[in-house]
Amino acid sequence: IVRNAQGIPMALWPLYAGGMQIDRDPATLRKRYTYTRPDGTVKIWHTVTGEEVSSLRGHSGIVSCVSWSPDGQRLASAGRDKTIRIWDATNRECSLTLNTGMESAISWSPDGARLASAGTGIRVWDMTTGQAVIALTGHTQLVLSLSWSPDGKRFAFIHTRPTGIEL
């Protein structure tokens, strides 16, 4: 059970639904908690009041990961339906759908202009055009997490290996 600062129960986080993130926007820092449900729904909760802010529907299956843009204006969600959906935080509408593989990790660049996604391959998407601008293929292991460098020029990822996890 996830509880807010006042101890109010907010949600049960199913272990089979991999998306959970707290908003990084300085204006709302620690006020929005996001998690996913196995029915493809992305739920956004207010961490102080414990109330549901929004319920985003669009994926046709389990959502594996979510990521807030650095300015807090967009939320990316990747699902087992092989899509990444970009949600507008103001109107709660899906503004862009990217057709991908089954992604296990997504991360916004520090300037919010690009989104990196990974499953067994890694792609970098231009968020203005919705096109993949970099595709790293030949990677056979599942990527568990990825993160951009502060200057946005590089990113690191963690993936599984037969002998364990490797950075």
mmCIF file of C-alpha atoms in Angstrom:
data_model
loop_
_atom_site.group_PDB
_atom_site.id
_atom_site.type_symbol
_atom_site.label_atom_id
_atom_site.label_comp_id
_atom_site.label_asym_id
_atom_site.label_seq_id
_atom_site.Cartn_x
_atom_site.Cartn_y
_atom_site.Cartn_z
ATOM 1 C CA ILE A 1 0.000 0.000 0.000
ATOM 2 C CA VAL A 2 1.296 3.464 -0.927
ATOM 3 C CA ARG A 3 0.434 6.222 1.561
ATOM 4 C CA ASN A 4 0.724 9.999 1.311
ATOM 5 C CA ALA A 5 2.352 12.334 3.880
ATOM 6 C CA GLN A 6 -0.742 12.192 6.120
ATOM 7 C CA GLY A 7 -0.775 8.393 6.049
ATOM 8 C CA ILE A 8 -3.824 8.166 3.783
ATOM 9 C CA PRO A 9 -3.702 4.977 1.687
ATOM 10 C CA MET A 10 -3.343 5.991 -1.954
ATOM 11 C CA ALA A 11 -3.011 2.810 -3.970
ATOM 12 C CA LEU A 12 -1.917 -0.749 -4.188
ATOM 13 C CA TRP A 13 0.864 -0.986 -6.738
ATOM 14 C CA PRO A 14 0.587 -4.298 -8.568
ATOM 15 C CA LEU A 15 3.976 -5.868 -9.075
ATOM 16 C CA TYR A 16 3.072 -6.945 -12.613
ATOM 17 C CA ALA A 17 2.362 -3.332 -13.673
ATOM 18 C CA GLY A 18 5.720 -1.642 -13.926
ATOM 19 C CA GLY A 19 4.911 2.061 -14.185
ATOM 20 C CA MET A 20 5.328 4.326 -11.187
ATOM 21 C CA GLN A 21 6.843 7.785 -10.988
ATOM 22 C CA ILE A 22 6.608 10.970 -8.964
ATOM 23 C CA ASP A 23 6.384 14.173 -11.000
ATOM 24 C CA ARG A 24 9.649 16.149 -11.283
ATOM 25 C CA ASP A 25 8.103 19.531 -12.186
ATOM 26 C CA PRO A 26 9.367 22.147 -9.651
ATOM 27 C CA ALA A 27 5.909 23.787 -9.500
ATOM 28 C CA THR A 28 4.199 20.516 -8.535
ATOM 29 C CA LEU A 29 7.118 18.539 -7.157
ATOM 30 C CA ARG A 30 5.964 15.559 -5.139
ATOM 31 C CA LYS A 31 2.314 16.409 -5.719
ATOM 32 C CA ARG A 32 1.534 13.940 -8.507
ATOM 33 C CA TYR A 33 2.039 10.216 -8.166
ATOM 34 C CA THR A 34 1.517 8.057 -11.229
ATOM 35 C CA TYR A 35 0.953 4.327 -11.424
ATOM 36 C CA THR A 36 -0.490 1.882 -13.896
ATOM 37 C CA ARG A 37 -3.164 -0.776 -13.807
ATOM 38 C CA PRO A 38 -3.206 -4.107 -15.658
ATOM 39 C CA ASP A 39 -6.190 -2.943 -17.749
ATOM 40 C CA GLY A 40 -4.045 -0.318 -19.540
ATOM 41 C CA THR A 41 -5.142 2.610 -17.380
ATOM 42 C CA VAL A 42 -2.658 5.187 -16.094
ATOM 43 C CA LYS A 43 -3.763 6.708 -12.782
ATOM 44 C CA ILE A 44 -2.521 10.043 -11.444
ATOM 45 C CA TRP A 45 -2.945 10.774 -7.739
ATOM 46 C CA HIS A 46 -2.321 13.925 -5.691
ATOM 47 C CA THR A 47 0.255 12.895 -3.092
ATOM 48 C CA VAL A 48 -0.887 15.366 -0.415
ATOM 49 C CA THR A 49 -4.654 14.798 -0.503
ATOM 50 C CA GLY A 50 -4.557 11.194 -1.707
ATOM 51 C CA GLU A 51 -7.241 11.956 -4.269
ATOM 52 C CA GLU A 52 -7.245 10.699 -7.831
ATOM 53 C CA VAL A 53 -6.472 13.545 -10.223
ATOM 54 C CA SER A 54 -6.920 11.725 -13.490
ATOM 55 C CA SER A 55 -7.394 8.374 -15.149
ATOM 56 C CA LEU A 56 -5.840 8.086 -18.617
ATOM 57 C CA ARG A 57 -7.169 5.379 -20.915
ATOM 58 C CA GLY A 58 -5.789 4.441 -24.297
ATOM 59 C CA HIS A 59 -3.527 1.411 -24.005
ATOM 60 C CA SER A 60 -5.084 -1.945 -24.824
ATOM 61 C CA GLY A 61 -3.006 -3.894 -22.315
ATOM 62 C CA ILE A 62 -0.675 -3.580 -19.364
ATOM 63 C CA VAL A 63 1.348 -0.345 -19.192
ATOM 64 C CA SER A 64 4.950 -1.259 -18.440
ATOM 65 C CA CYS A 65 6.422 2.163 -17.630
ATOM 66 C CA VAL A 66 5.681 5.874 -17.338
ATOM 67 C CA SER A 67 7.817 9.020 -17.344
ATOM 68 C CA TRP A 68 6.988 12.697 -16.716
ATOM 69 C CA SER A 69 8.597 15.285 -18.993
ATOM 70 C CA PRO A 70 11.058 17.587 -17.192
ATOM 71 C CA ASP A 71 8.590 20.505 -17.277
ATOM 72 C CA GLY A 72 5.745 18.326 -15.975
ATOM 73 C CA GLN A 73 3.506 19.171 -18.950
ATOM 74 C CA ARG A 74 3.570 15.728 -20.596
ATOM 75 C CA LEU A 75 3.463 12.153 -19.418
ATOM 76 C CA ALA A 76 4.769 9.285 -21.545
ATOM 77 C CA SER A 77 3.411 5.774 -21.032
ATOM 78 C CA ALA A 78 4.627 2.613 -22.761
ATOM 79 C CA GLY A 79 2.425 -0.443 -22.996
ATOM 80 C CA ARG A 80 2.508 -4.066 -23.969
ATOM 81 C CA ASP A 81 0.274 -3.034 -26.882
ATOM 82 C CA LYS A 82 3.551 -1.859 -28.484
ATOM 83 C CA THR A 83 2.758 1.850 -28.279
ATOM 84 C CA ILE A 84 4.069 4.831 -26.384
ATOM 85 C CA ARG A 85 1.416 7.423 -25.661
ATOM 86 C CA ILE A 86 2.234 11.034 -24.880
ATOM 87 C CA TRP A 87 -0.391 12.615 -22.630
ATOM 88 C CA ASP A 88 -0.987 16.340 -22.184
ATOM 89 C CA ALA A 89 -1.005 17.020 -18.431
ATOM 90 C CA THR A 90 -3.427 19.935 -18.799
ATOM 91 C CA ASN A 91 -6.255 18.459 -20.869
ATOM 92 C CA ARG A 92 -5.500 14.769 -20.096
ATOM 93 C CA GLU A 93 -5.644 13.884 -23.812
ATOM 94 C CA CYS A 94 -3.255 11.680 -25.766
ATOM 95 C CA SER A 95 -1.386 14.093 -28.053
ATOM 96 C CA LEU A 96 0.882 11.569 -29.781
ATOM 97 C CA THR A 97 1.079 7.804 -30.253
ATOM 98 C CA LEU A 98 4.388 6.173 -31.198
ATOM 99 C CA ASN A 99 4.399 2.647 -32.629
ATOM 100 C CA THR A 100 7.205 0.715 -30.975
ATOM 101 C CA GLY A 101 8.145 -2.703 -29.750
ATOM 102 C CA MET A 102 7.239 -3.866 -26.261
ATOM 103 C CA GLU A 103 9.155 -1.237 -24.292
ATOM 104 C CA SER A 104 10.320 -1.780 -20.718
ATOM 105 C CA ALA A 105 11.894 1.645 -20.021
ATOM 106 C CA ILE A 106 11.333 5.232 -21.168
ATOM 107 C CA SER A 107 13.084 8.472 -20.226
ATOM 108 C CA TRP A 108 12.784 12.113 -21.326
ATOM 109 C CA SER A 109 15.868 14.099 -22.300
ATOM 110 C CA PRO A 110 16.600 16.980 -19.884
ATOM 111 C CA ASP A 111 15.208 19.544 -22.351
ATOM 112 C CA GLY A 112 12.081 17.465 -23.092
ATOM 113 C CA ALA A 113 12.800 17.467 -26.835
ATOM 114 C CA ARG A 114 13.516 13.727 -27.055
ATOM 115 C CA LEU A 115 12.290 10.528 -25.464
ATOM 116 C CA ALA A 116 14.433 7.401 -25.194
ATOM 117 C CA SER A 117 12.635 4.067 -25.172
ATOM 118 C CA ALA A 118 13.995 0.592 -24.705
ATOM 119 C CA GLY A 119 12.949 -3.031 -24.678
ATOM 120 C CA THR A 120 15.520 -5.253 -26.336
ATOM 121 C CA GLY A 121 16.470 -2.381 -28.654
ATOM 122 C CA ILE A 122 16.858 1.308 -27.889
ATOM 123 C CA ARG A 123 15.326 4.225 -29.786
ATOM 124 C CA VAL A 124 15.440 7.967 -29.359
ATOM 125 C CA TRP A 125 12.330 9.829 -30.510
ATOM 126 C CA ASP A 126 12.049 13.456 -31.597
ATOM 127 C CA MET A 127 9.033 14.767 -29.680
ATOM 128 C CA THR A 128 8.306 17.487 -32.252
ATOM 129 C CA THR A 129 7.983 15.117 -35.219
ATOM 130 C CA GLY A 130 7.224 11.831 -33.460
ATOM 131 C CA GLN A 131 9.951 10.143 -35.518
ATOM 132 C CA ALA A 132 12.704 7.835 -34.268
ATOM 133 C CA VAL A 133 15.988 9.691 -34.816
ATOM 134 C CA ILE A 134 18.294 7.023 -33.371
ATOM 135 C CA ALA A 135 17.817 3.258 -33.345
ATOM 136 C CA LEU A 136 20.307 0.982 -31.627
ATOM 137 C CA THR A 137 19.668 -2.531 -32.871
ATOM 138 C CA GLY A 138 21.294 -5.860 -32.219
ATOM 139 C CA HIS A 139 20.797 -5.567 -28.483
ATOM 140 C CA THR A 140 19.381 -8.892 -27.296
ATOM 141 C CA GLN A 141 18.963 -8.373 -23.566
ATOM 142 C CA LEU A 142 15.987 -6.674 -21.903
ATOM 143 C CA VAL A 143 16.704 -3.090 -20.792
ATOM 144 C CA LEU A 144 15.411 -2.528 -17.254
ATOM 145 C CA SER A 145 16.063 1.200 -16.905
ATOM 146 C CA LEU A 146 17.637 4.084 -18.766
ATOM 147 C CA SER A 147 18.561 7.652 -17.867
ATOM 148 C CA TRP A 148 19.940 10.694 -19.695
ATOM 149 C CA SER A 149 23.073 12.576 -18.691
ATOM 150 C CA PRO A 150 22.349 16.088 -17.344
ATOM 151 C CA ASP A 151 23.590 17.678 -20.601
ATOM 152 C CA GLY A 152 21.349 15.417 -22.734
ATOM 153 C CA LYS A 153 24.222 14.187 -24.907
ATOM 154 C CA ARG A 154 24.381 10.618 -23.577
ATOM 155 C CA PHE A 155 22.283 8.082 -21.736
ATOM 156 C CA ALA A 156 23.057 5.018 -19.691
ATOM 157 C CA PHE A 157 21.001 1.882 -19.353
ATOM 158 C CA ILE A 158 20.820 -1.222 -17.230
ATOM 159 C CA HIS A 159 20.022 -4.529 -18.896
ATOM 160 C CA THR A 160 19.742 -8.149 -17.955
ATOM 161 C CA ARG A 161 22.418 -10.696 -18.772
ATOM 162 C CA PRO A 162 22.565 -14.429 -18.245
ATOM 163 C CA THR A 163 25.067 -13.716 -15.443
ATOM 164 C CA GLY A 164 23.155 -10.851 -13.827
ATOM 165 C CA ILE A 165 22.491 -7.151 -14.403
ATOM 166 C CA GLU A 166 24.955 -4.918 -16.230
ATOM 167 C CA LEU A 167 25.226 -1.122 -16.527
#
